[in-house]
mmCIF file of C-alpha atoms in Angstrom:
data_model
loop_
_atom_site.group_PDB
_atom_site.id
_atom_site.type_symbol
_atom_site.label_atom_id
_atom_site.label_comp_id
_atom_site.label_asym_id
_atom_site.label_seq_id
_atom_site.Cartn_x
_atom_site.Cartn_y
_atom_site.Cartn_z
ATOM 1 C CA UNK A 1493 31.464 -2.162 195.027
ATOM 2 C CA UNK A 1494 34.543 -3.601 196.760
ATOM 3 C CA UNK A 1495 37.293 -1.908 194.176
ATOM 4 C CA UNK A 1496 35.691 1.688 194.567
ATOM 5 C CA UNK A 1497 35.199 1.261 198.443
ATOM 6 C CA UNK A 1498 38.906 0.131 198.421
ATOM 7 C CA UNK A 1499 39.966 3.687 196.957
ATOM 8 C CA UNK A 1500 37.394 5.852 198.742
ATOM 9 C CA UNK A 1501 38.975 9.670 199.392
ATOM 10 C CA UNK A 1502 42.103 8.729 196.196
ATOM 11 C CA UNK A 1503 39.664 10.951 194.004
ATOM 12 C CA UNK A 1504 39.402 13.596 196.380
ATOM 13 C CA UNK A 1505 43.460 13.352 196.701
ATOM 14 C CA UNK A 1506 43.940 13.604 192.866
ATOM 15 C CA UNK A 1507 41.410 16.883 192.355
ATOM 16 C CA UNK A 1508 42.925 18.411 195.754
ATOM 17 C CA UNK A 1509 46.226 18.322 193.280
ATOM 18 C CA UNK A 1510 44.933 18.668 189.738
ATOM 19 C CA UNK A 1511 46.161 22.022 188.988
ATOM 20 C CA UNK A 1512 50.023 20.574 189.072
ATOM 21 C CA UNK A 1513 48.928 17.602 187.315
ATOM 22 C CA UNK A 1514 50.313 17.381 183.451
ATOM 23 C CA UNK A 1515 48.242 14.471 180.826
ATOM 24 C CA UNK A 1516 49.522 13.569 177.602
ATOM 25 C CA UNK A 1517 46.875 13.012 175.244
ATOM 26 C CA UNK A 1518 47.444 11.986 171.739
ATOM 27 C CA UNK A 1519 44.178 13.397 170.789
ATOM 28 C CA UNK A 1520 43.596 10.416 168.390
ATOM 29 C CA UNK A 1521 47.319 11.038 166.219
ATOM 30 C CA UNK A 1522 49.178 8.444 165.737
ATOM 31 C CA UNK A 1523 52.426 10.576 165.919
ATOM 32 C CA UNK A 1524 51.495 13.605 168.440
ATOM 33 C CA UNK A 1525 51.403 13.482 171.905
ATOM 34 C CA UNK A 1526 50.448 16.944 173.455
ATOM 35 C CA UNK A 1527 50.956 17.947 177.262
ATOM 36 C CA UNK A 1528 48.075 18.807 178.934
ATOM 37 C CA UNK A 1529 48.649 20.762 182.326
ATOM 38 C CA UNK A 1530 45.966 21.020 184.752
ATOM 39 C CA UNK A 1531 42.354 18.781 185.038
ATOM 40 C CA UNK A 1532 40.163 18.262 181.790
ATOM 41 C CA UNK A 1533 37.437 18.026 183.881
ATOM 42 C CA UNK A 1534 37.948 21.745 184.590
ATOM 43 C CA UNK A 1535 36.177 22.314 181.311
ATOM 44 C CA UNK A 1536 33.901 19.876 180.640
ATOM 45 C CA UNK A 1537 32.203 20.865 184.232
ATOM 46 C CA UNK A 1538 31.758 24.477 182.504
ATOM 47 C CA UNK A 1539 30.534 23.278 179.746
ATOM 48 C CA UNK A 1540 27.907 21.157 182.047
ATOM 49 C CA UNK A 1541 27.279 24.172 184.104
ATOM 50 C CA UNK A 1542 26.612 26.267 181.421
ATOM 51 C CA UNK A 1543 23.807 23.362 180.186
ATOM 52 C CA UNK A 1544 22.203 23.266 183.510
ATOM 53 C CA UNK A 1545 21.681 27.442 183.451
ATOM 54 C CA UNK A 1546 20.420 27.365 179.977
ATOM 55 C CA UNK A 1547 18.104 24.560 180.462
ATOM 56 C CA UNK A 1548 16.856 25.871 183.909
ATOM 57 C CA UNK A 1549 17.520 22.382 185.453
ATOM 58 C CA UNK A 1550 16.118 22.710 188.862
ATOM 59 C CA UNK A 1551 16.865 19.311 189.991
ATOM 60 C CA UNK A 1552 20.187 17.328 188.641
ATOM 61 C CA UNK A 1553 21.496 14.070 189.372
ATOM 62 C CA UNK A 1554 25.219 12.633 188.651
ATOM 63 C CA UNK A 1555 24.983 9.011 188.218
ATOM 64 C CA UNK A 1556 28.773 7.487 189.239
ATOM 65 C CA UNK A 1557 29.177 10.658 191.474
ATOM 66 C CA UNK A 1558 32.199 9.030 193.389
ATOM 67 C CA UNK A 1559 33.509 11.492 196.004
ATOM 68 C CA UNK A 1560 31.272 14.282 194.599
ATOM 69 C CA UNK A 1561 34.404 16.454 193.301
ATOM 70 C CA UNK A 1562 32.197 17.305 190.061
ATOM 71 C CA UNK A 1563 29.751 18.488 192.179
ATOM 72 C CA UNK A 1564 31.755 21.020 194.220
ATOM 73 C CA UNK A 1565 32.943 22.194 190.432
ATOM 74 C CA UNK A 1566 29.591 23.140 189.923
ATOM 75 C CA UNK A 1567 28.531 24.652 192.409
ATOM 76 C CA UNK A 1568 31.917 26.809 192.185
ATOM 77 C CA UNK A 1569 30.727 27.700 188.573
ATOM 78 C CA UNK A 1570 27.695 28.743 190.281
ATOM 79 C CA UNK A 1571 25.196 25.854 188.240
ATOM 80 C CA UNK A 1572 21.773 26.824 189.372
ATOM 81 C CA UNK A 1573 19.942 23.901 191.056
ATOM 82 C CA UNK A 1574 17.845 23.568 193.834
ATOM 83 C CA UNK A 1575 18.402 19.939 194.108
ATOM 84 C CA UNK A 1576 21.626 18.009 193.775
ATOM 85 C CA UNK A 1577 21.367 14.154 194.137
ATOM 86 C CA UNK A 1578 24.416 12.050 193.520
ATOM 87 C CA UNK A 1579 23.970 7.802 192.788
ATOM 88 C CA UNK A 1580 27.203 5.557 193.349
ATOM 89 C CA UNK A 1581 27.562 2.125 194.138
ATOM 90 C CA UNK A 1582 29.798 2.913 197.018
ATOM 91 C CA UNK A 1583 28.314 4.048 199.832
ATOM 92 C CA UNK A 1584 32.184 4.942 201.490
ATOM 93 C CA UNK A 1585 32.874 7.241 198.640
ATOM 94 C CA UNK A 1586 29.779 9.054 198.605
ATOM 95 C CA UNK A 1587 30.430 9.576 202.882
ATOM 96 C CA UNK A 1588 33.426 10.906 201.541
ATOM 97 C CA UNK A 1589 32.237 13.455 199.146
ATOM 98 C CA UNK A 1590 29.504 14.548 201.650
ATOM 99 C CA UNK A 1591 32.190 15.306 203.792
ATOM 100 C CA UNK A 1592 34.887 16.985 201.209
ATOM 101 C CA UNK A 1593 31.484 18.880 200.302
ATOM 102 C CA UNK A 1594 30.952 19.934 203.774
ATOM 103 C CA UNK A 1595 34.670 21.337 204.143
ATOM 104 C CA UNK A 1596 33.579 23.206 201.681
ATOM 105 C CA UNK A 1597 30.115 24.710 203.032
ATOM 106 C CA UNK A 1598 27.912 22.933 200.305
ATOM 107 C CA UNK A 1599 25.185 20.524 201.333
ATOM 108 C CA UNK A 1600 24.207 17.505 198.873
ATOM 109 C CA UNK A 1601 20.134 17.213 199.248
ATOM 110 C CA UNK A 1602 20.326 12.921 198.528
ATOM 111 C CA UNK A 1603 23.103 10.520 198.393
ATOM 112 C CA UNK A 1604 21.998 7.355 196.850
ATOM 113 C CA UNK A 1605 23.611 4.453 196.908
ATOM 114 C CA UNK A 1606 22.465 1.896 194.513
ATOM 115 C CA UNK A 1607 23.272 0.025 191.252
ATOM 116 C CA UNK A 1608 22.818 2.483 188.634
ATOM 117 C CA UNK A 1609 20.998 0.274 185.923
ATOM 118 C CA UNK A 1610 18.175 -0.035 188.821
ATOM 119 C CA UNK A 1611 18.094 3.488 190.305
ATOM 120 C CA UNK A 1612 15.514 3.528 193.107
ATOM 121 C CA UNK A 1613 13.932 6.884 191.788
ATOM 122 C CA UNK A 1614 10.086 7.041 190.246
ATOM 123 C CA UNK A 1615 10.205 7.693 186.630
ATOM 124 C CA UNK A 1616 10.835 11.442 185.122
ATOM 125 C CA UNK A 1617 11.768 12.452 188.511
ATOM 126 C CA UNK A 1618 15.061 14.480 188.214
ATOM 127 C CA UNK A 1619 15.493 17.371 185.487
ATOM 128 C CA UNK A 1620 18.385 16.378 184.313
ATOM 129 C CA UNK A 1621 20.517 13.202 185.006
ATOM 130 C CA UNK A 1622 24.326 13.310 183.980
ATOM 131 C CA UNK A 1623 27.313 10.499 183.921
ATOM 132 C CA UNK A 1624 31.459 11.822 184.536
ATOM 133 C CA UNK A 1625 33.173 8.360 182.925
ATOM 134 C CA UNK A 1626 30.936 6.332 184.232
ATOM 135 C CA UNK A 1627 29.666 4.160 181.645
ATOM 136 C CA UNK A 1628 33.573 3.581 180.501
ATOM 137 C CA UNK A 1629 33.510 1.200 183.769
ATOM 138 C CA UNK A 1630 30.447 -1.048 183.151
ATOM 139 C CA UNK A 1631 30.602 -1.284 179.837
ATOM 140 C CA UNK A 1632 28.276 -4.490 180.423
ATOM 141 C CA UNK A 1633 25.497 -2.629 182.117
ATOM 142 C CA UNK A 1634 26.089 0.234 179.776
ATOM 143 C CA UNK A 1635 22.655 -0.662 178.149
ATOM 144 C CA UNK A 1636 21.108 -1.135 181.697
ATOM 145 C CA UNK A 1637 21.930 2.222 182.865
ATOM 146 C CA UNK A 1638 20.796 4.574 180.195
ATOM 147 C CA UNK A 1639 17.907 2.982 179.912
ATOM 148 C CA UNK A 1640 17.142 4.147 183.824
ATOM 149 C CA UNK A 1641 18.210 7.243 183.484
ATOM 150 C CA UNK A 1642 15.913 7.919 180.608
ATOM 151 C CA UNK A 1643 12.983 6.797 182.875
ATOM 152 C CA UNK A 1644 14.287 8.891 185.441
ATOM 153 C CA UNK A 1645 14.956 11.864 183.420
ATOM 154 C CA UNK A 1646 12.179 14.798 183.440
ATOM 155 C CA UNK A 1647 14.172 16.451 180.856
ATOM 156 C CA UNK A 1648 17.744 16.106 179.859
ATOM 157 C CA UNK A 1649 20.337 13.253 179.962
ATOM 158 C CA UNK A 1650 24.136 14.615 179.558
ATOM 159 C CA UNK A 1651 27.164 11.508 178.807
ATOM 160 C CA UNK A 1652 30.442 13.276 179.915
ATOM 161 C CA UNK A 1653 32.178 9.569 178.429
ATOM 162 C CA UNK A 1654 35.587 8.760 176.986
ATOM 163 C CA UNK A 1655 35.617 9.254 173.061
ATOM 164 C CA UNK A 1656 36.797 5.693 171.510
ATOM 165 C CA UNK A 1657 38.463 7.740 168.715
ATOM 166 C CA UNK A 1658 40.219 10.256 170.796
ATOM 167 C CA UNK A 1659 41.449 7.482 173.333
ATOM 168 C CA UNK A 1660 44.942 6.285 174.038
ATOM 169 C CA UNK A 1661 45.508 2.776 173.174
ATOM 170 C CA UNK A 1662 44.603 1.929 177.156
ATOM 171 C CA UNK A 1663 41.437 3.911 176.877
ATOM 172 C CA UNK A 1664 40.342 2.311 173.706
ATOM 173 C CA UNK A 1665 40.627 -1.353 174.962
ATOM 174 C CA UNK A 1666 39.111 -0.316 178.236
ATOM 175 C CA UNK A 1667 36.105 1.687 175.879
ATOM 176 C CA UNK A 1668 35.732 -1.803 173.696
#
């Protein structure tokens, strides 16, 4: 809780300047790097969208939600909810997010700030729970927390996570 209250606002920083950012990736190749301009998380927020829509998802939940920049992605790819609830263990970087939301006219319906391998939520509650490199963090409570969100989940459970075989050598020792 300490480390992510430390860097409360950095994330909002880094997507306020994503679209000038460049990644290398090796994409798993030993011998390729490849240069990556802009945020992945561009895409994988369409592709998240676009599972929302099609599974009608009237309430959604990201679990790890940070400073809520995923969020704002959605709603800019027009994801049709009528409830967005966002769980971090850091109440200063949820504050945060509520407040880069607000510059931004969207309202988040509950922040919740709580441990997320005891979410304080009665079971199959939320439509559709989802984590952004979450469980890449807590790879301890890994177990923990997708057991919760399956008793939270109504519906649908979506793991936006790192790929061990896709990682760079730093990811994959972080992933193990």
């Amino acid at each position: 809780e300490k480390k992510y209250d430390k860097i409360a606002g950095s994330y909002i920083d880094i997507y306020n300047q994503r679209s000038q950012k460049e990644y290398l990736c090796d994409l798993g190749k030993k011998n390729e790097v490849y240069r990556i301009t802009g945020d992945p998380k561009i895409y994988y927020n369409k592709f998240l969208t676009s599972i929302i829509n099609h599974t009608n998802s009237k309430s959604v939940m990201e679990i790890g939600a940070g400073e809520l920049t995923n969020i704002l992605d959605l709603k800019k790819n027009k994801a049709c909810f009528k409830k967005i609830f966002a769980l971090d263990i850091s109440y200063k970087r949820l504050i945060k997010g509520r407040k880069f939301l607000g510059k931004h006219k969207i309202k988040i319906d509950n922040l919740i700030k709580a441990d997320a391998s005891n979410i304080p939520l009665n079971n199959n509650s939320i439509d559709l729970l989802f984590t952004s490199h979450c469980l890449e963090q807590v790879p301890h409570l890994a177990k923990k927390i997708i057991k919760e969100m399956i008793r939270v989940a109504k519906n649908y459970i979506v793991f936006i996570e790192p790929s061990y075989e896709f990682g760079s050598k730093i990811t994959k020792n972080r992933i193990y």
